[in-house]
Every structure is written in structure tokens, then in C-alpha cells.
Short mmCIF file of C-alpha atoms and ligand atoms in Angstrom, two decimals:
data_model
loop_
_atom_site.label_atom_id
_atom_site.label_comp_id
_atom_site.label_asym_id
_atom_site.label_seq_id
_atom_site.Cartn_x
_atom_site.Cartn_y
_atom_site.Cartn_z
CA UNK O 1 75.35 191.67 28.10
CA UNK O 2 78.80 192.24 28.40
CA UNK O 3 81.19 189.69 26.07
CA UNK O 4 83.15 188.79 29.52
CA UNK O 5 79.87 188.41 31.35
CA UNK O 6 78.37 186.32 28.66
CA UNK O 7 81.94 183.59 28.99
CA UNK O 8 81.45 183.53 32.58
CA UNK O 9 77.91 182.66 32.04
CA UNK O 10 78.36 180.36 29.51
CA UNK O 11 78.63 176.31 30.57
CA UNK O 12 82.23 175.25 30.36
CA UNK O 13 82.15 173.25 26.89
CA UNK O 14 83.98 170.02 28.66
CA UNK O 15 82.04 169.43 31.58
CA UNK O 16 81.67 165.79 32.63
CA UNK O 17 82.94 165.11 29.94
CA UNK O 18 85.95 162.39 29.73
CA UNK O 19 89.11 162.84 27.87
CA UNK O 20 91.90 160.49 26.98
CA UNK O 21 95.09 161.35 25.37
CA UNK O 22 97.40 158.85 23.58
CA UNK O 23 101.52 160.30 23.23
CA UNK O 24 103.77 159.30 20.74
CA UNK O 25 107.27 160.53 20.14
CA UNK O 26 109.41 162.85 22.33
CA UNK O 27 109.73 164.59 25.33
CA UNK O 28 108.89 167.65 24.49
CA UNK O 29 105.29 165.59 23.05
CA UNK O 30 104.97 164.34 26.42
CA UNK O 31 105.41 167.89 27.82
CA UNK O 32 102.64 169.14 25.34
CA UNK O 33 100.11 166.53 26.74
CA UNK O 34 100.52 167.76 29.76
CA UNK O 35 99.80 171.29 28.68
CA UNK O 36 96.88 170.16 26.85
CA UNK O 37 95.21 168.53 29.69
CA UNK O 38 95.86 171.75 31.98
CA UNK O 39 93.68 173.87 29.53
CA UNK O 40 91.07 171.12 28.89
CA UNK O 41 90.42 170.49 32.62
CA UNK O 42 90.12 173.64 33.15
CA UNK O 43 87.26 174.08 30.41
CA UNK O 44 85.78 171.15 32.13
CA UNK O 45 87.22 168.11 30.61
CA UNK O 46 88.06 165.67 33.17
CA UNK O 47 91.38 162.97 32.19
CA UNK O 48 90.88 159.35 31.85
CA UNK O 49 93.41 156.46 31.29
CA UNK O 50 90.31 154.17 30.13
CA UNK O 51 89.83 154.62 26.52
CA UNK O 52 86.66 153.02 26.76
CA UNK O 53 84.86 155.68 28.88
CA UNK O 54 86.33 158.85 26.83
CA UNK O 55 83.96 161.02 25.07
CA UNK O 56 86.92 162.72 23.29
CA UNK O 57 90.29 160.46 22.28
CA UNK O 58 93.65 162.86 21.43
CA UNK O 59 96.21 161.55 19.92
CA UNK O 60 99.35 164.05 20.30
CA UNK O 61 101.31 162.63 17.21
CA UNK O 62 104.92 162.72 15.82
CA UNK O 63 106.20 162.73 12.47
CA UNK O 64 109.82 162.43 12.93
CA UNK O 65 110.34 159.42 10.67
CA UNK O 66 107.62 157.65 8.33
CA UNK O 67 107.25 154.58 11.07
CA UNK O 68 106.14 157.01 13.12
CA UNK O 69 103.57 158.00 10.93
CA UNK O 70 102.51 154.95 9.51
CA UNK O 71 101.88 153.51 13.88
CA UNK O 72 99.71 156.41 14.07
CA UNK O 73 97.08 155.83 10.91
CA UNK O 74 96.79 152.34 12.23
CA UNK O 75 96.43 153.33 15.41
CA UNK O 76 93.84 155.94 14.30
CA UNK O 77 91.47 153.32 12.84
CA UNK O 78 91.02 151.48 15.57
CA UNK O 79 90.18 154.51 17.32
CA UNK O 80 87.39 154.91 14.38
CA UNK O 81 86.25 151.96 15.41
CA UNK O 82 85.32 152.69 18.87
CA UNK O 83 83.69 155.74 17.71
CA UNK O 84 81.16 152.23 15.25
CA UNK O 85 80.15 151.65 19.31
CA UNK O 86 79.83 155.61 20.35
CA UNK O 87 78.60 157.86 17.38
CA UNK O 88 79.21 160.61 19.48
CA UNK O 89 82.68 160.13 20.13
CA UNK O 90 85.22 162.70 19.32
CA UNK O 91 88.72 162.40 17.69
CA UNK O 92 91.37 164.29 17.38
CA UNK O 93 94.83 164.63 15.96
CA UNK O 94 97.07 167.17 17.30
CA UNK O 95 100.99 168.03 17.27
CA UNK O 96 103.43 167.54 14.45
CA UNK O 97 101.39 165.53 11.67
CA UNK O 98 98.28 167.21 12.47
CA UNK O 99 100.69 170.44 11.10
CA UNK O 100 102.34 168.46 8.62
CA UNK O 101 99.23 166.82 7.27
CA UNK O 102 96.08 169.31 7.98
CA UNK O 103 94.79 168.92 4.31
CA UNK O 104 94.39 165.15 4.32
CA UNK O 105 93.07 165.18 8.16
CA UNK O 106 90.25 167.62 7.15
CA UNK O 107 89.14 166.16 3.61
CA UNK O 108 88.06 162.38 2.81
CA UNK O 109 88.23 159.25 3.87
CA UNK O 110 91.21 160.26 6.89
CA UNK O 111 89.66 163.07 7.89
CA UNK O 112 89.23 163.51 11.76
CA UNK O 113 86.77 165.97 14.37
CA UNK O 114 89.89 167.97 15.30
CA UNK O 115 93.12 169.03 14.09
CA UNK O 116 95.05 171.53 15.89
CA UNK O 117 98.96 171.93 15.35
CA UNK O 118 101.48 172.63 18.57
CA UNK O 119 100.73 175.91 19.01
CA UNK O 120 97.31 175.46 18.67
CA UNK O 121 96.47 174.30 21.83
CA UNK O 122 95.17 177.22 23.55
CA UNK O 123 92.26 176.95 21.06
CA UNK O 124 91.42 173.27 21.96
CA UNK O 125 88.10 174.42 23.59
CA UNK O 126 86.55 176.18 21.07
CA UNK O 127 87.48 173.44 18.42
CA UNK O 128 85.95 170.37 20.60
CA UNK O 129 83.00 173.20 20.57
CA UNK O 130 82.81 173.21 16.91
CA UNK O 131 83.16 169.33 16.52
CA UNK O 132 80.40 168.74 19.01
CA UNK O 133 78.27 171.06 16.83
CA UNK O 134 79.05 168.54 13.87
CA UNK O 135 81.50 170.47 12.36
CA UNK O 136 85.56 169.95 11.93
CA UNK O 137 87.50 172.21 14.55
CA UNK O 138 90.73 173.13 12.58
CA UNK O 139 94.22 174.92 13.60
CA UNK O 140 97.09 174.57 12.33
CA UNK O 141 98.50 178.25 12.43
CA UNK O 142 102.20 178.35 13.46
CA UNK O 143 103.21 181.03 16.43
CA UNK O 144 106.57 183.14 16.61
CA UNK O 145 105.79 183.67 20.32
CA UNK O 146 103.70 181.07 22.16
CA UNK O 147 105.46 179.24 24.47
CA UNK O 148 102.72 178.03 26.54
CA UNK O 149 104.75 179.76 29.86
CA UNK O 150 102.17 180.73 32.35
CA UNK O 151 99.90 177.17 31.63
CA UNK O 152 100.84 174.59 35.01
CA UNK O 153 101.24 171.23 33.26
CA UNK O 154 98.91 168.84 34.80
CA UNK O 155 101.56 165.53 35.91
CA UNK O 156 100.10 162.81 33.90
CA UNK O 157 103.84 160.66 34.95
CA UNK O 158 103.27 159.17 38.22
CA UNK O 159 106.56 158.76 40.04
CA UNK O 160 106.69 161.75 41.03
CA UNK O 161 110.56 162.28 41.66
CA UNK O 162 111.42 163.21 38.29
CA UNK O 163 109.43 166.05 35.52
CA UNK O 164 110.32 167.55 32.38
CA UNK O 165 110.34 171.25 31.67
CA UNK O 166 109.80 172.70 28.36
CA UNK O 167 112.24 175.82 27.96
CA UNK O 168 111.80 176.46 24.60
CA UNK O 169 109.59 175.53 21.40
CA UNK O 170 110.72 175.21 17.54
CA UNK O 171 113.56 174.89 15.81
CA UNK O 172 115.89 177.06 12.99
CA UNK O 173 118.41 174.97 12.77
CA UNK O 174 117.10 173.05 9.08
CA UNK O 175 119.17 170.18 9.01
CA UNK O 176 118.42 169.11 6.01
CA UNK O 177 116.54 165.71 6.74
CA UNK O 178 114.58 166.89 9.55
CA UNK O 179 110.98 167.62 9.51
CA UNK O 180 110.74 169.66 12.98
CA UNK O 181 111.38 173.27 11.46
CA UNK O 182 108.30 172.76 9.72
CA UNK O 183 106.22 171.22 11.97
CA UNK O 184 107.11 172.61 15.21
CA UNK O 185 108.10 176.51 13.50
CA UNK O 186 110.77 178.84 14.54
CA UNK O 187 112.55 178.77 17.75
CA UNK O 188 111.63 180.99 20.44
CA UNK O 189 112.65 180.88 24.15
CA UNK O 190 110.24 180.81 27.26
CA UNK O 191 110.35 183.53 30.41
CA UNK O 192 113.25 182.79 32.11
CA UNK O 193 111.27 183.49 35.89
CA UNK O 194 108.15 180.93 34.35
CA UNK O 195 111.31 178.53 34.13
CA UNK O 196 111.96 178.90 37.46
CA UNK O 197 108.65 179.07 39.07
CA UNK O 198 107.92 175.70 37.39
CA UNK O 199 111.07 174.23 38.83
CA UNK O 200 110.79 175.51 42.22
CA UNK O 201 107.10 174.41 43.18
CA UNK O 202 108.06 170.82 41.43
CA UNK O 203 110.91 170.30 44.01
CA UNK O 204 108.41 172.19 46.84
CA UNK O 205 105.36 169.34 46.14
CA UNK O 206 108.30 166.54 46.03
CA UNK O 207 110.13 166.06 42.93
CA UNK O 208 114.22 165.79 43.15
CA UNK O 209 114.92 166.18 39.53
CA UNK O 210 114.48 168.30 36.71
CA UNK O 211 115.30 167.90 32.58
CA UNK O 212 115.00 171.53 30.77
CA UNK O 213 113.93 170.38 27.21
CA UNK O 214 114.33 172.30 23.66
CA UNK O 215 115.08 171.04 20.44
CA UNK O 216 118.76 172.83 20.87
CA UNK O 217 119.16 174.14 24.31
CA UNK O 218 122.09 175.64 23.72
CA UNK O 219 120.70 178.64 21.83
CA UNK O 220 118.13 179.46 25.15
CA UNK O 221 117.95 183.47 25.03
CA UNK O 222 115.41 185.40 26.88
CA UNK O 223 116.45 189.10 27.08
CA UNK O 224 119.71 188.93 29.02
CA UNK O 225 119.45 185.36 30.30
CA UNK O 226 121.07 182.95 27.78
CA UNK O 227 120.80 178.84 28.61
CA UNK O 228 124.34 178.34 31.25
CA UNK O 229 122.64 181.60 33.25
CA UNK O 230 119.17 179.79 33.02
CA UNK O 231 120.90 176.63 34.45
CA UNK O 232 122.76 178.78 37.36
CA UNK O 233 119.37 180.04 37.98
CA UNK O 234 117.90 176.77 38.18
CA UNK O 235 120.69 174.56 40.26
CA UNK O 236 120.50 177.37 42.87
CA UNK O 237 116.64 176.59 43.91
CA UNK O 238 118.43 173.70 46.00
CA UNK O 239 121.16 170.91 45.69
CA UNK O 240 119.01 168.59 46.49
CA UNK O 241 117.21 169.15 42.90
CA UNK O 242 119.33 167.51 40.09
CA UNK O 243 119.08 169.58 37.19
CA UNK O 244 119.50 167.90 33.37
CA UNK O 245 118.61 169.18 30.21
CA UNK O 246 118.18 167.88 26.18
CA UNK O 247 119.13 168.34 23.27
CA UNK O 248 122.73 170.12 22.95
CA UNK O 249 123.65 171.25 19.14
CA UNK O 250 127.19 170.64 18.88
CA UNK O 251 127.83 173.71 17.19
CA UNK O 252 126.63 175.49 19.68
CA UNK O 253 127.73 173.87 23.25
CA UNK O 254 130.01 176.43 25.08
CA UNK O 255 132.79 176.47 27.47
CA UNK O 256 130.66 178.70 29.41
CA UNK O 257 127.85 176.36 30.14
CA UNK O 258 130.59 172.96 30.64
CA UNK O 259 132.43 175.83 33.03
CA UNK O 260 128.54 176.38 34.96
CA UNK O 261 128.26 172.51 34.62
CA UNK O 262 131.74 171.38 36.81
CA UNK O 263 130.98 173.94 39.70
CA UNK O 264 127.46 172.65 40.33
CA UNK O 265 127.89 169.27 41.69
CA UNK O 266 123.76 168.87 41.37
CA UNK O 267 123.73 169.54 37.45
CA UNK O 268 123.71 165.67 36.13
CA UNK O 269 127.36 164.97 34.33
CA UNK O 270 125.90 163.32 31.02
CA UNK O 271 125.34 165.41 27.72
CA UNK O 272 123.18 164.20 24.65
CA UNK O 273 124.89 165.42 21.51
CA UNK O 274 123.59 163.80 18.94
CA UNK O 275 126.62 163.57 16.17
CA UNK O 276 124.27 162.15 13.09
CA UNK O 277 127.02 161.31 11.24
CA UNK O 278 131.19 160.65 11.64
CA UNK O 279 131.54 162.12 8.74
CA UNK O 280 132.33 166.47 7.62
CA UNK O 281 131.23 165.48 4.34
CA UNK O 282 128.00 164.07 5.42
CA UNK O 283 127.74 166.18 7.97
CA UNK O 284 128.16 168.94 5.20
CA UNK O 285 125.11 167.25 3.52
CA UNK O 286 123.09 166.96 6.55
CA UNK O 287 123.46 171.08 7.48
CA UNK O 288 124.96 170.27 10.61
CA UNK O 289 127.47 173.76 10.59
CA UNK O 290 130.05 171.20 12.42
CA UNK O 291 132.77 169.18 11.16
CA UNK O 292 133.92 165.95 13.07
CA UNK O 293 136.84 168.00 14.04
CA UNK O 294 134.52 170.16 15.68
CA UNK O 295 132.45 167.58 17.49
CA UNK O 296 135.48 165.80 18.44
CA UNK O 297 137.44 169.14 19.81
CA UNK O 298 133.78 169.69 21.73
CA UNK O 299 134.30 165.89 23.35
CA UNK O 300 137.37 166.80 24.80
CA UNK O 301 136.34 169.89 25.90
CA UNK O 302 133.74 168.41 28.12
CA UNK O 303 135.91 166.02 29.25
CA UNK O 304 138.60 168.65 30.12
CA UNK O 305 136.03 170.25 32.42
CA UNK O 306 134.37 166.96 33.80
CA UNK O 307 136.32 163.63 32.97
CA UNK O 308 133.28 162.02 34.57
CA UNK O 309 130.69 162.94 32.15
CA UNK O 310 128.70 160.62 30.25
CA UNK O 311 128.44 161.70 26.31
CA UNK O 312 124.98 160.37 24.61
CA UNK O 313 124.14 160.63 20.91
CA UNK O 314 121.48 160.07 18.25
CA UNK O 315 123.22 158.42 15.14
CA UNK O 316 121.28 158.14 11.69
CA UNK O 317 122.36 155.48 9.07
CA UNK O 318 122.04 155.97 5.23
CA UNK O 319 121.29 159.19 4.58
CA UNK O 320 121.75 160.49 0.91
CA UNK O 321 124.49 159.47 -0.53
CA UNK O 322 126.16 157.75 2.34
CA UNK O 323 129.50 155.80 1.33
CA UNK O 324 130.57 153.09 2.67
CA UNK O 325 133.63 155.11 3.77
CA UNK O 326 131.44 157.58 5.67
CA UNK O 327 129.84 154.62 7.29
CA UNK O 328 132.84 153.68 8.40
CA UNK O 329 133.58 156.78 10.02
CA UNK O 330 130.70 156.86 11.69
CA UNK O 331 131.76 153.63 13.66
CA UNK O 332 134.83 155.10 14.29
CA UNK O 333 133.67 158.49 15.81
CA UNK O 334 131.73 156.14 18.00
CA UNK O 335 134.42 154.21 18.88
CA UNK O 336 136.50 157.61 19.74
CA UNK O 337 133.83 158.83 21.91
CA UNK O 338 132.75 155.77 23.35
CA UNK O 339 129.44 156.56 23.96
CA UNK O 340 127.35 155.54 26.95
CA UNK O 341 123.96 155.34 25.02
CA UNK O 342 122.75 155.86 21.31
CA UNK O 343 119.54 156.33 19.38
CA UNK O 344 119.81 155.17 16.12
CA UNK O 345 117.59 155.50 13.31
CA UNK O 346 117.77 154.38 9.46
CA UNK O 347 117.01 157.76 7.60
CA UNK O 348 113.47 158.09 6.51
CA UNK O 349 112.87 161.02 3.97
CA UNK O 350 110.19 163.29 5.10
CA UNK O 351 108.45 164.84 2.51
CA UNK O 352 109.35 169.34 2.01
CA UNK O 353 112.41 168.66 4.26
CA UNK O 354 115.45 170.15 2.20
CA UNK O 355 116.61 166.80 1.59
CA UNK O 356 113.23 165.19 0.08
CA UNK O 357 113.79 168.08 -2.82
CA UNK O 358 117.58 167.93 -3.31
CA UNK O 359 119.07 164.90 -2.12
CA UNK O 360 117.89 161.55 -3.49
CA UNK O 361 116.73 158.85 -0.91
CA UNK O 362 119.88 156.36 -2.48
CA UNK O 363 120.76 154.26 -0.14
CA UNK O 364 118.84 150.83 -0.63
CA UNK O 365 116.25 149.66 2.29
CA UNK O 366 118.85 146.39 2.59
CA UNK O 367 122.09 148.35 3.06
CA UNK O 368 120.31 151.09 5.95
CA UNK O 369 119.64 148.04 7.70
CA UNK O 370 123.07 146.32 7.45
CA UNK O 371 124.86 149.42 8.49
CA UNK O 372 122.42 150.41 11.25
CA UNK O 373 122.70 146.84 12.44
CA UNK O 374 126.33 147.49 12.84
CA UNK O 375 125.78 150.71 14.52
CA UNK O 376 123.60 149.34 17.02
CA UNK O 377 126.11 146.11 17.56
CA UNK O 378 129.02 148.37 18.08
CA UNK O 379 126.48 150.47 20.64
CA UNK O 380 125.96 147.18 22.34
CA UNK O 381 130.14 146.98 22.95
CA UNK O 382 130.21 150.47 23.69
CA UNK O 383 127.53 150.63 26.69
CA UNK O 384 128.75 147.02 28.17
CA UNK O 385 132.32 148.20 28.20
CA UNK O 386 131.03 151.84 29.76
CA UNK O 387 129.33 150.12 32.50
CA UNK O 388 132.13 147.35 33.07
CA UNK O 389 134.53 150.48 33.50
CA UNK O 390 131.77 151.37 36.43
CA UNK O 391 132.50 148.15 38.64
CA UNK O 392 133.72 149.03 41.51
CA UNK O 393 132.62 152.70 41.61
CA UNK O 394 130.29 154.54 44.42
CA UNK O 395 127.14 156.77 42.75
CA UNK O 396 124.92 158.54 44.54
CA UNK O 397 121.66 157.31 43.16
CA UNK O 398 118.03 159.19 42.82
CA UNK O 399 115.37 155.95 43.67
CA UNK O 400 113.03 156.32 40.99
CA UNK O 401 111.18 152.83 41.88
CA UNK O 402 110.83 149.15 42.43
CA UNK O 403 112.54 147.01 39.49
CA UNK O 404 110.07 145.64 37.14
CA UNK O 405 111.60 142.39 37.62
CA UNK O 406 112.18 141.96 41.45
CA UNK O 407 109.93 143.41 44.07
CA UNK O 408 112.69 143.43 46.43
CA UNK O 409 114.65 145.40 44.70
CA UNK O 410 114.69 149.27 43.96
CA UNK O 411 116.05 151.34 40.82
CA UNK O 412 117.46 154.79 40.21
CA UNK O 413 120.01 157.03 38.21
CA UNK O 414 123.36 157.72 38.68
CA UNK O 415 123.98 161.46 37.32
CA UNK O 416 125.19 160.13 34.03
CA UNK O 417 121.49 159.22 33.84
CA UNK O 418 122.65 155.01 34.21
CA UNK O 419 119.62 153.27 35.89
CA UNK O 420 121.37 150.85 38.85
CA UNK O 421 119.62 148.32 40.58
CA UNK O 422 119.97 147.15 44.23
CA UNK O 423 118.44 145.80 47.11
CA UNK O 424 115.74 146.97 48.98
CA UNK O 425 116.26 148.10 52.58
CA UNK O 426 113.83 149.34 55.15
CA UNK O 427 113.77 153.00 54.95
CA UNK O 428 114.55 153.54 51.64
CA UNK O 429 111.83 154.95 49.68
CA UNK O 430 110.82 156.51 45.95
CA UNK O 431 112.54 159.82 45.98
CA UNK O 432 115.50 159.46 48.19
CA UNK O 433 119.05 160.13 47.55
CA UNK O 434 121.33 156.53 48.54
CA UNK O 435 125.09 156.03 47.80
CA UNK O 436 125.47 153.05 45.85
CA UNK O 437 128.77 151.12 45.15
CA UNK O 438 128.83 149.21 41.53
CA UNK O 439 129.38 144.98 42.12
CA UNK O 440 128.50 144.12 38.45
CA UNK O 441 126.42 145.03 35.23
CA UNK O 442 124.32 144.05 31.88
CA UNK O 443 124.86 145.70 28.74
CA UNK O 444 121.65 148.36 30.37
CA UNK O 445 121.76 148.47 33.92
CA UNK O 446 124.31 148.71 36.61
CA UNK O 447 123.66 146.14 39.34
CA UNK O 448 125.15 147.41 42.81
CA UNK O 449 124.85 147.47 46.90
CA UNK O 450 124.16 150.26 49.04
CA UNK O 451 126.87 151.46 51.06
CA UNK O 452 125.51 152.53 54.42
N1 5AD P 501 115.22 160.09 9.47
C1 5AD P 501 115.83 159.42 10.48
N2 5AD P 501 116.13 159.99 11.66
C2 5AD P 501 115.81 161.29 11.84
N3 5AD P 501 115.99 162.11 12.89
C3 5AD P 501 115.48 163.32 12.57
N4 5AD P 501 114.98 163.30 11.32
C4 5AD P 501 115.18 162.03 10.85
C5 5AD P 501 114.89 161.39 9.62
N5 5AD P 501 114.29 162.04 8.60
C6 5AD P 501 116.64 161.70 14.13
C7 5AD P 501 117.88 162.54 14.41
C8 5AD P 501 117.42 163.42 15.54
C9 5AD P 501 116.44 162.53 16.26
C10 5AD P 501 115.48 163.23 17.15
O1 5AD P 501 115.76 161.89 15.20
O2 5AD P 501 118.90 161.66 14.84
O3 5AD P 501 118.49 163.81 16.39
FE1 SF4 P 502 115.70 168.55 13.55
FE2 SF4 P 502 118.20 169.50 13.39
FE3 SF4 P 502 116.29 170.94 14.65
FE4 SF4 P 502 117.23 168.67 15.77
S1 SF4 P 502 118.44 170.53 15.36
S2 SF4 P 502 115.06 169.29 15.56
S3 SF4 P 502 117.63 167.38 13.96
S4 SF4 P 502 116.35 170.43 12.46
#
């Protein structure tokens, strides 16, 4: 018998059986789920959102920062214990620690059914097949090309108005605290006409908005088609589909792509640039290849070509050797920006980073916390004064849903990605476009009516 012959033949390994997946960490994470349920269903595997009736438990981990980590082990032994009830139970770690961590997941005490790394998942199938056979099902090999392009991503979000796109995987940008190079290997950029496809039967079954996700978007190249050409090609499936994307480098954001920004009124006007520090000389430290001068000039570039444009950032507080000086500076680049939203982290030293070998981990638990606590205080100011400057303004608003805290009330984005609540009216429903006019706000939400 034929090899091919023989697969067709042979019982799909997942069949009946129940699967549950538990995300942690980013976007693109939540994109990889989704591509990891695509190729289990179709071996078989059906999804559940019960953990009690799954014969194999995922967890699609992140190891960004060591509270990341440290959620997941504990998270991971109450998983064991379900398996105490069902001995035949399967577990799994998959995505960044399973890379980052392979030896300790396979030997001893931690060790765990399967382990496959994030570009391992086309190989989920045979691994489950090993584990059921009592073995360990292992992966952890890093790819220079998979980008997972042709796999459908099975919608595991239910609103159904807005999905993520993954447009590229990895990252070579080795700033020196990050773990992601390592974990998630070297950049590479997915078919361009994949990208599109996606995009265009998301807004055909319903959806309004996309986000095109990479690690740094900004250095998108597939053959001729770099990211602002990607975006052209993507804001032209219809203006009814908003089109966002995440994350921007700032050494590498272009006039080109701000210019193919302003003349598409449907690409969202915010920008996440995460800045990391105020400071060139920590920035120097960090590997950044930008000084403040540079971010700054960058600012007021985007502002030159849309003075509407909401600017986002991810902030870190005490890395190596952080002064109280650079500190300083990093409140003040906030304040010069005036940011509309921040993540903000304390730096947690990941061990083979750059940083874990050649920059000491000197900045004591008690003063990270002091100066992030400042950070996130000055946030606070900067996002209530952001949104006060909004009173009085008309947005037209994507409905996304009913607020959490008022059924008779709905909630949506403006295109700088702000969520504003108002009213409910008859008619209006999940997925349609309203104009909204601003009447007051919170530090997090804009409150507003509809305009008819
Ligand atoms: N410690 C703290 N924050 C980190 N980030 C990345 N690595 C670390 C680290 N070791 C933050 C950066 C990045 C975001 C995704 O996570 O701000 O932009
Ligand atoms: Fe990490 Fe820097 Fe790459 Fe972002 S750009 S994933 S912070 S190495």
C-alpha cells in the first residue's frame, strides 16, 4: 500500500476527541490558538470551552516577563490535578516557554505529554499520537520560513466584528532585554495575497475590522510588497473594513506608510510605538537603534500627516542601570507625547537575553515599583486629559457590544481605538457603523450620544 493511501486510511488521531486550549500573553498568542485549533479539528479534535470534558488541555504560553511564567506553572498544576480524576488526560505546553524551556518540560518532576514550540504546530497531530502511545511528543525546532499562511484560523473570539491577522512571525530586532528573538526565531514575512484572502472573506462572512499583527510591522517585505503597499492592498477590499495594525518599531516607521495612512480615511488614526525608555542613553542600553530625538522627530511626523492620531506606547521601568535622571526623562517624553494609552511593565530579566549576560539586574524590586507607580499615575493624567480634550467631538464608532455594566447601553471604538459608550436605540446592532458626539468621559471610556 501506497504511503498516501495508507494516511487516508488511517483513523484521524483526534476523533471525538475534546480539546481545550488556555491563551496567555499577546495577540499574536491568540492568533496562534486559532491556528492550532484549525489543524487539530481537522485531524479530528473537536474544541471545547469546558475544561472538564477535554481529553487534551493546551496551554499556548508566554514568557515575556517572569510573572508570566511563574501564572503559568501554577496554572499547570492544577491542570495536573485534573489529569488525579482522568489518567488519560493529555497536557500540553506549547508557544514561547515550551521553546524557551523544552529541557525542564521533558525531564522530571515538570515534565508534560507535549511540548511543541511556535512553529511547531503543524506537527501537533503526530505528537498527541505519540503521547497517547505513552510517550512525550516533543518539538521545539525553530523555522526560517513557516508562517502558517495557507491554515484558515478557526474564530475562537465571538463578536464577530473585529479579527486579528498575523502578517508576520519572529523577530531580529534583539533588544537587549527581550526574550522574543529567541523564542519566537527570526523574522520572516507571510504571502502578501494569503494576507489578503484572509482579510477579504473576514469582511465577506461579517467582520468590519481588521488588526495586521507582527512583532515590528514596519519591516513587512514579501518580494516587492513592503508593509504601507500591504496596507494599500488591504484598505482597498472596502471602506467599510477599518484596517489597524501592531507593533510599529520606531526606527523603522516611514513617511511612506503615515503618507498611505492620511489618504485612507478607513485605516484607524492611532499608532502603538512603544518608546521603552525617554532616555538615548538607555535607549542605547536597551538596543533600540533610536535616540529620543528620533522618536520624538517620528511624533511629529505623524502628527504632521494626521494631527488626529492617537500615539500608544509600551514603557518599561528599571532596566539596568536606570538613573534616576533617565527616569525622569521617561516621564517627560510622556508628558511631550501625551499619550492616549500605555503598557507598562517593571523590567524582569529573562534568562540568555543579551541583557541577563551583560547588564546586571540593579535596580532594587522597591525602586521598579516606585518609579513604575509614577509612570502609571502620570498615564492616569495623560489618558483623562486625552479624553477630556474629546468632549464635545463627533466619532464615527464601530459597535462592538452591549456594556458590561448597562444592558441598555452599547460600546464601540472610535478609530483611535477609544471604546465610547452610549445609549441603545432600536436598530442599532453589533457591527454597525453610528456617529457618536462625545458629552463626557472616565479616565477609560468616552461616554457620548448618538447623533442621528
Ligand atoms: N521586562 C519587562 N518588559 C518587557 N517587555 C519585553 N521584554 C521585557 C522584559 N524583559 C515589554 C516591552 C515590549 C512589551 C511587549 O513587553 O515593553 O514592548
Ligand atoms: Fe522584543 Fe524588541 Fe523584538 Fe519587540 S522589537 S519583540 S521588544 S526584541
Amino acid at each position: 500500500m501506497n504511503c498516501e493511501l495508507k494516511n487516508s486510511l488511517r483513523p484521524l488521531t483526534g476523533e471525538g476527541r475534546k480539546l481545550f486550549i488556555e491563551t496567555y500573553g499577546c495577540q499574536m498568542n491568540v492568533g496562534d490558538t486559532e491556528i492550532v485549533v484549525s489543524i487539530l479539528q481537522q485531524e479530528g479534535y473537536r474544541y471545547t470551552e469546558q475544561i472538564a470534558e477535554a481529553d487534551v488541555i493546551l496551554i499556548n504560553t508566554c514568557s515575556i516577563r517572569d510573572n508570566a511564567e511563574q501564572r503559568i506553572w501554577g496554572r499547570l498544576s492544577e491542570m495536573r490535578r485534573f489529569r488525579k480524576a482522568k489518567p488519560s488526560l493529555i497536557i500540553g505546553i506549547i508557544g514561547c516557554m515550551a521553546e524557551r524551556l523544552k529541557e525542564r518540560l521533558t525531564e522530571g518532576r515538570d515534565a508534560v505529554d507535549v511540548v511543541a514550540g511556535p512553529d511547531a504546530y503543524r506537527d501537533l497531530p503526530r505528537l498527541l499520537r505519540e503521547a497517547e502511545a505513552g510517550g512525550h511528543g516533543v518539538n521545539t525546532l525553530l523555522s526560517t520560513e513557516e508562517t502558517y499562511a495557507e491554515i484558515a484560523p478557526v474564530r475562537l473570539d465571538k463578536n464577530g466584528v473585529s479579527a486579528f491577522i498575523a502578517i508576520m512571525r519572529g523577530c531580529n530586532n534583539y533588544c537587549s532585554y527581550c526574550v522574543v528573538p529567541y523564542t519566537r526565531g527570526i523574522e520572516r514575512s507571510r504571502d502578501p495575497e494569503t494576507i489578503v484572502r484572509e482579510a477579504r472573506e473576514l469582511f465577506a462572512n461579517g467582520y468590519k475590522e481588521v488588526t495586521l499583527l507582527g512583532q515590528n510591522v514596519n519591516s513587512y517585505r514579501f518580494g516587492e510588497v513592503n508593509f504601507p503597499e500591504l496596507m494599500r492592498r488591504v484598505a482597498a477590499i472596502n471602506p467599510a473594513l477599518r484596517v489597524r495594525f501592531a507593533t510599529s518599531h520606531p526606527k523603522d516607521i516611514s513617511d511612506e506608510l503615515l503618507e498611505v495612512m492620511a489618504s485612507h480615511e478607513n485605516i484607524c488614526r492611532t499608532i502603538h510605538l512603544p518608546a521603552q525608555s525617554g532616555s538615548s542613553a538607555m535607549l542605547k542600553r536597551m538596543n533600540r537603534k533610536y535616540t529620543r530625538e528620533w522618536y520624538l522627530e517620528r511624533v511629529a511626523a505623524i502628527r504632521r500627516y494626521m494631527p488626529d492620531c492617537a500615539i500608544t506606547t509600551d514603557l518599561i521601568a528599571g532596566f539596568s542601570g536606570e538613573t534616576e535622571e533617565e527616569h525622569r526623562e521617561t516621564l517627560s517624553l510622556m508628558r511631550e507625547v501625551g499619550y492616549e494609552f500605555a503598557y507598562m511593565f517593571k523590567y524582569s530579566e529573562r534568562p540568555g537575553t543579551f541583557a541577563s549576560k551583560h547588564l546586571p539586574d540593579d535596580i532594587s524590586e522597591e525602586l521598579k515599583t516606585a518609579r513604575l507607580q509614577e509612570i502609571i499615575e502620570l498615564q492616569n493624567e495623560l489618558s483623562m486629559e486625552s479624553n477630556r480634550r474629546d468632549i464635545g467631538k463627533e466619532f464615527s464608532i464601530l459597535v462592538e457590544g452591549t456594556s458590561k455594566r448597562r444592558k441598555d447601553q452599547l460600546f464601540g471604538r472610535n478609530s483611535q481605538n477609544k471604546v465610547v459608550v452610549f445609549d441603545a436605540a432600536d436598530g442599532v446592532k453589533v457591527g454597525d457603523y453610528v456617529r457618536v458626539r462625545v458629552s463626557d468621559c472616565t479616565p477609560a471610556t468616552l461616554l457620548g450620544k448618538r447623533i442621528e
